[in-house]
Coordinates of N, CA and C and ligand atoms in Angstrom, one line a residue:
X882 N 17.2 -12.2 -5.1 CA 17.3 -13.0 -3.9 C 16.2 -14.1 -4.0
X883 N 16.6 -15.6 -4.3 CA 15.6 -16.1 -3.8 C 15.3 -17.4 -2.6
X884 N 16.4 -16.9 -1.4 CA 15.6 -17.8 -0.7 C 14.6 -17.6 0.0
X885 N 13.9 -18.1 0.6 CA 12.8 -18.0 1.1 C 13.4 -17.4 2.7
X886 N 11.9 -16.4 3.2 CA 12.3 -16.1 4.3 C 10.6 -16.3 5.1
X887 N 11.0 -16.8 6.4 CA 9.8 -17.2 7.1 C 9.1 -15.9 7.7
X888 N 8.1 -16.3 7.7 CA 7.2 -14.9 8.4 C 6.2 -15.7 8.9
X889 N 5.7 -14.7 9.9 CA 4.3 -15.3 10.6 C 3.6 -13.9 11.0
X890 N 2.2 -14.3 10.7 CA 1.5 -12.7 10.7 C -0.2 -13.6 10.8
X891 N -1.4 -12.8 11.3 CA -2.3 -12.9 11.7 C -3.2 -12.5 10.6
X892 N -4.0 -13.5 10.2 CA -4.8 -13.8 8.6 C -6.2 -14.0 9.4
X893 N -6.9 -13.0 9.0 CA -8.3 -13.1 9.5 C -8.4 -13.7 10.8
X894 N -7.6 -13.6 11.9 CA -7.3 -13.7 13.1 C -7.2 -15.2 13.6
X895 N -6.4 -15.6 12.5 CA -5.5 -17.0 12.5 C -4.0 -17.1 12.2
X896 N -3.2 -17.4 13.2 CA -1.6 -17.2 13.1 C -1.5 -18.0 11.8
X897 N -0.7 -17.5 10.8 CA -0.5 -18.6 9.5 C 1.4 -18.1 9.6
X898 N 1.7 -18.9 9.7 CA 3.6 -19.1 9.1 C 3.9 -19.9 8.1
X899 N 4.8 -19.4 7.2 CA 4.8 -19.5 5.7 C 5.9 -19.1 5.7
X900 N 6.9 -19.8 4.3 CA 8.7 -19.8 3.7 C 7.7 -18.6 2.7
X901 N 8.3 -17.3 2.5 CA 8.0 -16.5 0.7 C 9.2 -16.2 0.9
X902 N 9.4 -15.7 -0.5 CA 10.2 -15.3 -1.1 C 10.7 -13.7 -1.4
X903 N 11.2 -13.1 -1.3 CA 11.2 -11.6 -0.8 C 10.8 -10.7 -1.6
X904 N 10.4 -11.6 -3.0 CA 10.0 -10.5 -3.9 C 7.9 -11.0 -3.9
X905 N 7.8 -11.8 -3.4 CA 6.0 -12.3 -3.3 C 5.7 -10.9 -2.5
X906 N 4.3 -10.4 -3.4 CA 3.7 -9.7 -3.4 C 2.3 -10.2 -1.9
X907 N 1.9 -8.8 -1.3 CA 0.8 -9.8 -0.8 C -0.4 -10.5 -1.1
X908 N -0.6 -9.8 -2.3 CA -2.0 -10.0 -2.7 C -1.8 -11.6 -3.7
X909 N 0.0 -11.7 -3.9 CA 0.0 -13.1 -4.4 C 0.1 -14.0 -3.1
X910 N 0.7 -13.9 -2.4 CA 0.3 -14.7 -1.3 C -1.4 -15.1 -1.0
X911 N -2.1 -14.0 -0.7 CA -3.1 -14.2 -0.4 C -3.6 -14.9 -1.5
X912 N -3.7 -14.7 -2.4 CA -4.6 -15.9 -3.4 C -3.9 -17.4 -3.2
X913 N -2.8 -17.3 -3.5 CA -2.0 -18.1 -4.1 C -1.4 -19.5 -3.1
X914 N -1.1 -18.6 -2.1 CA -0.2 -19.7 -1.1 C -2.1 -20.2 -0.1
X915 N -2.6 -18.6 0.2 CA -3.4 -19.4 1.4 C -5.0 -19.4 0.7
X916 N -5.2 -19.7 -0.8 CA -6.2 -19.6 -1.5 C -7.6 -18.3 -0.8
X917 N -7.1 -17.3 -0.7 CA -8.2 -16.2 -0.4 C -8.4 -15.6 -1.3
X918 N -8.8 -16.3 -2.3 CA -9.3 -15.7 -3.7 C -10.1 -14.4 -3.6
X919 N -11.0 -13.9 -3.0 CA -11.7 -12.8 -2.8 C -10.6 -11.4 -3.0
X920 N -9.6 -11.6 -2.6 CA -8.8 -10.7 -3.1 C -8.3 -10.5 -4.1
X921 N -8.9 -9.6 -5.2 CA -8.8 -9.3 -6.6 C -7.5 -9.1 -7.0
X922 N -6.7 -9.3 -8.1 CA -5.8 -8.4 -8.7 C -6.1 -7.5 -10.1
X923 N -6.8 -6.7 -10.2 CA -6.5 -6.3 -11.6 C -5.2 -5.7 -12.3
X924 N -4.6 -4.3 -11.9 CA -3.9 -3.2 -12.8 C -2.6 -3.6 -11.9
X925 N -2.1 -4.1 -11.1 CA -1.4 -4.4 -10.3 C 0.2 -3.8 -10.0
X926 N -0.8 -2.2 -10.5 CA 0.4 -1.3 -9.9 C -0.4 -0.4 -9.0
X927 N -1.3 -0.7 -8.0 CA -2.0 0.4 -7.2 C -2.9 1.1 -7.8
X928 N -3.3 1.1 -8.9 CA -4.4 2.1 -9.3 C -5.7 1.6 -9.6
X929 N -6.0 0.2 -9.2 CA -7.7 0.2 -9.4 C -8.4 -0.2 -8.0
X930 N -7.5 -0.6 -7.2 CA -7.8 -1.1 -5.6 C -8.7 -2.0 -5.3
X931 N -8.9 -3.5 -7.0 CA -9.2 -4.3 -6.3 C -8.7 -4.9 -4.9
X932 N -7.3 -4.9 -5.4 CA -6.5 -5.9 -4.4 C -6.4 -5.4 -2.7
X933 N -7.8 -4.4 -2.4 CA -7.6 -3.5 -1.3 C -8.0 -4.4 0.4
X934 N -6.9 -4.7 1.3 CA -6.7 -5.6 2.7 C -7.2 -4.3 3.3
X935 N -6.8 -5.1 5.0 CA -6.7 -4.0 5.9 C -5.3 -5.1 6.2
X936 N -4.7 -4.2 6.8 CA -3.3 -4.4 7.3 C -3.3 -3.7 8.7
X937 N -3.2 -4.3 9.6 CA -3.4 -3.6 11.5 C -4.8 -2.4 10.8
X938 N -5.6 -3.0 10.6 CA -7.1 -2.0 10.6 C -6.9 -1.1 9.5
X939 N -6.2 -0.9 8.9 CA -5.6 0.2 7.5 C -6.0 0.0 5.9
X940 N -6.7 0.0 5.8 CA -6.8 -0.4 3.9 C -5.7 -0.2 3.6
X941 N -5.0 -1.1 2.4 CA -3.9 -1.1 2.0 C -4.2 -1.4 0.9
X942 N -3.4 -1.6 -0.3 CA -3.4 -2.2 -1.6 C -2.5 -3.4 -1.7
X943 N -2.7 -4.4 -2.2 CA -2.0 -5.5 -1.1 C -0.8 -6.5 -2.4
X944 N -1.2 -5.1 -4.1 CA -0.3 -5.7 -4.6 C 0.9 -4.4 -4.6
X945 N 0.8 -3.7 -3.9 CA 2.2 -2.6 -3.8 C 2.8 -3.2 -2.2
X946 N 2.4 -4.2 -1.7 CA 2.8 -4.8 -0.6 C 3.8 -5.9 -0.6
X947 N 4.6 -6.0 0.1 CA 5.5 -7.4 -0.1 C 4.9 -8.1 0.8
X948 N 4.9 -9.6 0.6 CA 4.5 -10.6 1.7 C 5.4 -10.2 3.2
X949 N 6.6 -10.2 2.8 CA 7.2 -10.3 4.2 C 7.3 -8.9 4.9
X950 N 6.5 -8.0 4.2 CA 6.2 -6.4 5.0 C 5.2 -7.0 6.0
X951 N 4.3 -7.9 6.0 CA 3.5 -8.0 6.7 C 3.5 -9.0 8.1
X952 N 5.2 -9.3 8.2 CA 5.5 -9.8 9.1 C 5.1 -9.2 10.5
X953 N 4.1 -10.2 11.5 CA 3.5 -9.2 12.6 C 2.9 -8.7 12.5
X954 N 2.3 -8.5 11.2 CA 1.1 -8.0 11.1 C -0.4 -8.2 11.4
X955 N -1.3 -7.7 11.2 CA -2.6 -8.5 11.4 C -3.0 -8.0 9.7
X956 N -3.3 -9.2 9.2 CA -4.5 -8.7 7.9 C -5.9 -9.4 7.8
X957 N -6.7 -8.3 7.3 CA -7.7 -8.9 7.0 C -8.4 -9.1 5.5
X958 N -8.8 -10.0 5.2 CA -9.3 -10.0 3.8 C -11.1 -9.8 3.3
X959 N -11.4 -9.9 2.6 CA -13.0 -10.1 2.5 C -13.4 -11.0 2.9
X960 N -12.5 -11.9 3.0 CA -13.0 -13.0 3.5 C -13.5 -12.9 4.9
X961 N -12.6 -13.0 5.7 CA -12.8 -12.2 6.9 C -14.0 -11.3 7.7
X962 N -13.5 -10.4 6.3 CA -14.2 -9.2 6.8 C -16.0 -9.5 7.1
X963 N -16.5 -10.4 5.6 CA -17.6 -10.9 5.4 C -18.1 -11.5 6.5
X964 N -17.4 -12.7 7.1 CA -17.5 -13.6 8.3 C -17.7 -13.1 9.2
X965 N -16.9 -12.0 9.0 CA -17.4 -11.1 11.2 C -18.7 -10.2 11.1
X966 N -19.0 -10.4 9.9 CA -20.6 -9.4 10.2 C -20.0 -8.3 10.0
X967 N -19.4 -7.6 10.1 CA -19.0 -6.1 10.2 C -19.8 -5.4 9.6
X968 N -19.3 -5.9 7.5 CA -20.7 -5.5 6.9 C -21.6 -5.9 6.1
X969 N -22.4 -6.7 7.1 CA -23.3 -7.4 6.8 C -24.3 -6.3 6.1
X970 N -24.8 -5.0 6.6 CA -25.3 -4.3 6.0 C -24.8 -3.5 5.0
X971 N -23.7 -3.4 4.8 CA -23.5 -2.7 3.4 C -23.4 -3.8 2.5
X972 N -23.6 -5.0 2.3 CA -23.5 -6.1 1.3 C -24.9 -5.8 1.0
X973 N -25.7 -5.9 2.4 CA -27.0 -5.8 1.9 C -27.3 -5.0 0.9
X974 N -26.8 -3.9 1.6 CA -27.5 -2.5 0.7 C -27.0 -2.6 -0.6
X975 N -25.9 -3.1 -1.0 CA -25.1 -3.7 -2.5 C -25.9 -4.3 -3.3
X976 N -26.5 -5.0 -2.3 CA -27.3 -6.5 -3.3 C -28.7 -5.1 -3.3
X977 N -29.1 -4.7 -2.9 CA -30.5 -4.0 -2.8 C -30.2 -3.3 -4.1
X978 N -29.1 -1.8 -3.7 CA -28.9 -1.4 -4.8 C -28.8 -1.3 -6.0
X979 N -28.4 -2.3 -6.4 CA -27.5 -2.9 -7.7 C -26.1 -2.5 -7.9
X980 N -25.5 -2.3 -7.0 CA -24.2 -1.8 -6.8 C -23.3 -2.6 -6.9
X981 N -23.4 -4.0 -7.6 CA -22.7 -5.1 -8.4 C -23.1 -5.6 -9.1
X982 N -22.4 -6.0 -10.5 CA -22.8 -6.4 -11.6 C -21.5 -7.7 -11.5
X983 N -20.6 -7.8 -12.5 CA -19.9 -8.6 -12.3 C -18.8 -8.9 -10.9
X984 N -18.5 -8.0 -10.0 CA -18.6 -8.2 -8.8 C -16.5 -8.1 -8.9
X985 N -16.2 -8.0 -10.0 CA -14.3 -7.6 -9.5 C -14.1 -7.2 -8.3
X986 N -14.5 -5.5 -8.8 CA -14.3 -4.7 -8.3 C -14.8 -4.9 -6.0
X987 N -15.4 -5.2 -6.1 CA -16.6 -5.5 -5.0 C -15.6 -5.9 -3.6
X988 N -15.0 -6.5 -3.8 CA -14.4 -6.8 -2.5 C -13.6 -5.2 -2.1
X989 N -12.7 -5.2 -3.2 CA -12.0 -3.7 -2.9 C -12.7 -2.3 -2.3
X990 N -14.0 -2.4 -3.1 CA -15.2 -1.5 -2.8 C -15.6 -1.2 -1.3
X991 N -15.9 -2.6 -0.7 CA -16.4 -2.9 0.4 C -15.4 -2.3 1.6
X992 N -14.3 -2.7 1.2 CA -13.2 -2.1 2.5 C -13.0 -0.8 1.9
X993 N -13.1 -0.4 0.8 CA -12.9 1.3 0.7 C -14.2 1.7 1.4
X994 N -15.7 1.0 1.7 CA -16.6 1.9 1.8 C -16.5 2.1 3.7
X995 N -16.3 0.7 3.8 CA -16.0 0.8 5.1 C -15.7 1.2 5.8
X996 N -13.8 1.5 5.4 CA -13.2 2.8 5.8 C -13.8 4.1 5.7
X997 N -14.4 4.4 4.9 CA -15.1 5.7 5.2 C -16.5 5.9 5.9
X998 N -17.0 4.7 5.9 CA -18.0 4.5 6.7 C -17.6 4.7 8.6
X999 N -16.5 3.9 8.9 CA -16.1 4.2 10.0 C -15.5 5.3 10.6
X1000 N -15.1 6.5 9.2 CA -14.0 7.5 9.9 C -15.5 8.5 9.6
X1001 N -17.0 8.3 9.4 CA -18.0 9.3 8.8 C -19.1 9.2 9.5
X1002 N -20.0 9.6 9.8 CA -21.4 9.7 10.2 C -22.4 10.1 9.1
X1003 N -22.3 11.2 9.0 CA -23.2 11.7 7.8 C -23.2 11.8 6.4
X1004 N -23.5 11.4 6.0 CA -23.8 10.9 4.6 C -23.6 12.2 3.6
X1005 N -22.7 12.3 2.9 CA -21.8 13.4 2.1 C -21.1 12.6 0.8
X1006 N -22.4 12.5 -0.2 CA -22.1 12.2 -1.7 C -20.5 12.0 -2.2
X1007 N -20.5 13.1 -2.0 CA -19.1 14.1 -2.7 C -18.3 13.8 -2.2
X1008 N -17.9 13.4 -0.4 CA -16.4 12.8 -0.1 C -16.4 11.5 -0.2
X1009 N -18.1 11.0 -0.4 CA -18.2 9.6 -0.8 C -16.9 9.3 -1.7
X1010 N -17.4 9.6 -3.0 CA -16.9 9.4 -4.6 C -15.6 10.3 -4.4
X1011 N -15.2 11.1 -3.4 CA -13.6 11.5 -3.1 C -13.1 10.0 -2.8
X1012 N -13.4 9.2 -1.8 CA -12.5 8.5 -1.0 C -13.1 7.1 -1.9
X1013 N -13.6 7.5 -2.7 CA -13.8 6.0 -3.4 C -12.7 6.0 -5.0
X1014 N -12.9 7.6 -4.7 CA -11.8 7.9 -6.0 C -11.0 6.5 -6.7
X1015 N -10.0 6.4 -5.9 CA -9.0 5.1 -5.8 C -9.4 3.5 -6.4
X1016 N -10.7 3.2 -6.5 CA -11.4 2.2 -7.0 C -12.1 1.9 -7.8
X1017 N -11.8 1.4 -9.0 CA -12.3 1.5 -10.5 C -13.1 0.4 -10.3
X1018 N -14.5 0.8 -10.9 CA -15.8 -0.6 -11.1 C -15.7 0.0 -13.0
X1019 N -15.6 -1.3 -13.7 CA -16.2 -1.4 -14.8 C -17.5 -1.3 -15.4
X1020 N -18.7 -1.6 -14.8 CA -19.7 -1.9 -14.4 C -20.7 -1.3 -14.1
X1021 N -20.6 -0.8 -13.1 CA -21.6 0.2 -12.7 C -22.3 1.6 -13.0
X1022 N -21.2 1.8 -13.3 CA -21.0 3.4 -13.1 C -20.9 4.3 -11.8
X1023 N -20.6 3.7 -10.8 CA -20.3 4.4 -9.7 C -21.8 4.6 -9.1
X1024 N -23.1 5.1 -9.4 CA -24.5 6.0 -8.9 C -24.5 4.7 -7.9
X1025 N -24.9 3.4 -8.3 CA -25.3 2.9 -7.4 C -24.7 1.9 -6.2
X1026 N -23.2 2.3 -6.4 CA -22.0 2.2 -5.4 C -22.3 3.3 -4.2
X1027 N -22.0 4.7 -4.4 CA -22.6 5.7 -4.0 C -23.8 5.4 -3.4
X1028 N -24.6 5.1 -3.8 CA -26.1 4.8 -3.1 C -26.2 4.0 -2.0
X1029 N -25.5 2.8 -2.3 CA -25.5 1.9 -0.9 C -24.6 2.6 0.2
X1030 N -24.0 3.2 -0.2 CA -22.8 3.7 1.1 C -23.4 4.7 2.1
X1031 N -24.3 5.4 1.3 CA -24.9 6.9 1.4 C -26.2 5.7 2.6
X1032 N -27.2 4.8 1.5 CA -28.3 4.3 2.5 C -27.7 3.8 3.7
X1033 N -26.3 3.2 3.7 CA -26.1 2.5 4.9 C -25.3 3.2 6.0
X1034 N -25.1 4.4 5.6 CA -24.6 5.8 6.3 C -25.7 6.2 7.6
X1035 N -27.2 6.1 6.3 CA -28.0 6.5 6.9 C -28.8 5.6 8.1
X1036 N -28.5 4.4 7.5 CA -29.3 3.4 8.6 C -28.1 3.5 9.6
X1037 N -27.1 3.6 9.5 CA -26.2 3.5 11.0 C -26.4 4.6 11.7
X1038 N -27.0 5.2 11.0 CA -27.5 6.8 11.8 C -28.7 6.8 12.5
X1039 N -29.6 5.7 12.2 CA -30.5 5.6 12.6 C -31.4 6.0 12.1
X1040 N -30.9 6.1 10.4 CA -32.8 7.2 10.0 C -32.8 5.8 9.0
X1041 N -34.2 5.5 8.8 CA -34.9 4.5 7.9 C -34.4 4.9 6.9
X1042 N -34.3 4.3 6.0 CA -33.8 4.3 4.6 C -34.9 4.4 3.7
Ligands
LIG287 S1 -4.4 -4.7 -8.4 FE1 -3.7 -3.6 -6.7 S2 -4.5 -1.6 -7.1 FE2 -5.0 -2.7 -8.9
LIG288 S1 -19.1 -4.7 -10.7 FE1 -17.8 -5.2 -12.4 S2 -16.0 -4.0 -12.1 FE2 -17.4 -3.3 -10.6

């Protein structure tokens, strides 16, 4: 199929309406049509989770997504995400920790940590690195991914770091 079909859906809490094509992917959209580069592609069958949105508040993988799934939708990207402060503190704790090196992975990271940051309070290593499972860093090695998630666990908890 390739004619184009219109959609309109809510992009970092801006209506954007766009002709795609029913096989565009979101995460090609997102770079491509509305330049939101921050959203990575690597393995681009779901298994490294650069390419990780929120879709209505949900992490998603945004290249097992079709553009026009997201008709009505609300998505957010790092871009976004960055701008509203949300996590201004776990960037921090990123940049503290050394929990980026070349920085791929990083965007996907941030909305995986987030999500678990919001559905957690106490700071638990091990379901950490469960729910990060899904997101491959080259780079790091994981310790100091884990680290920031764990410090910024703790400062939302209110204990000094
Ligand atoms: S690019 Fe989507 S999971 Fe790897
Ligand atoms: S910082 Fe390079 S892939 Fe994670």
């Amino acid at each position: 199929m390739t004619t184009p079909v219109n959609i309109s859906l809510e992009v970092n809490g801006e209506r954007v309406e766009a002709p795609v094509l029913p096989r565009l992917h979101l995460a090609d959209f997102l770079r491509e049509d509305l330049q939101l580069t921050g959203t990575h592609v690597g393995c681009e069958h779901g298994v490294c989770g650069a390419c990780t949105v929120r879709v209505n508040g949900e992490i998603v993988r945004s290249c097992l997504m079709l553009a026009v799934q997201a008709h009505g939708a609300s998505v957010e990207t790092i871009e976004g995400l960055s701008d509203s402060d949300e996590i201004a503190d776990l960037q921090a704790a990123f940049r503290d920790r050394n929990a980026l090196q070349c920085g791929f992975c990083t965007p996907g990271m941030l909305f995986a940590a987030q999500d678990w940051l919001r559905q957690h309070s106490a700071p638990d290593r091990e379901r950490i690195r469960e729910h990060l499972s899904g997101n491959y860093c080259r780079c790091t090695g994981y310790q100091a991914i884990i680290d920031a998630i764990e410090t910024t666990a703790r400062s939302r908890m209110g204990e000094t770091p």
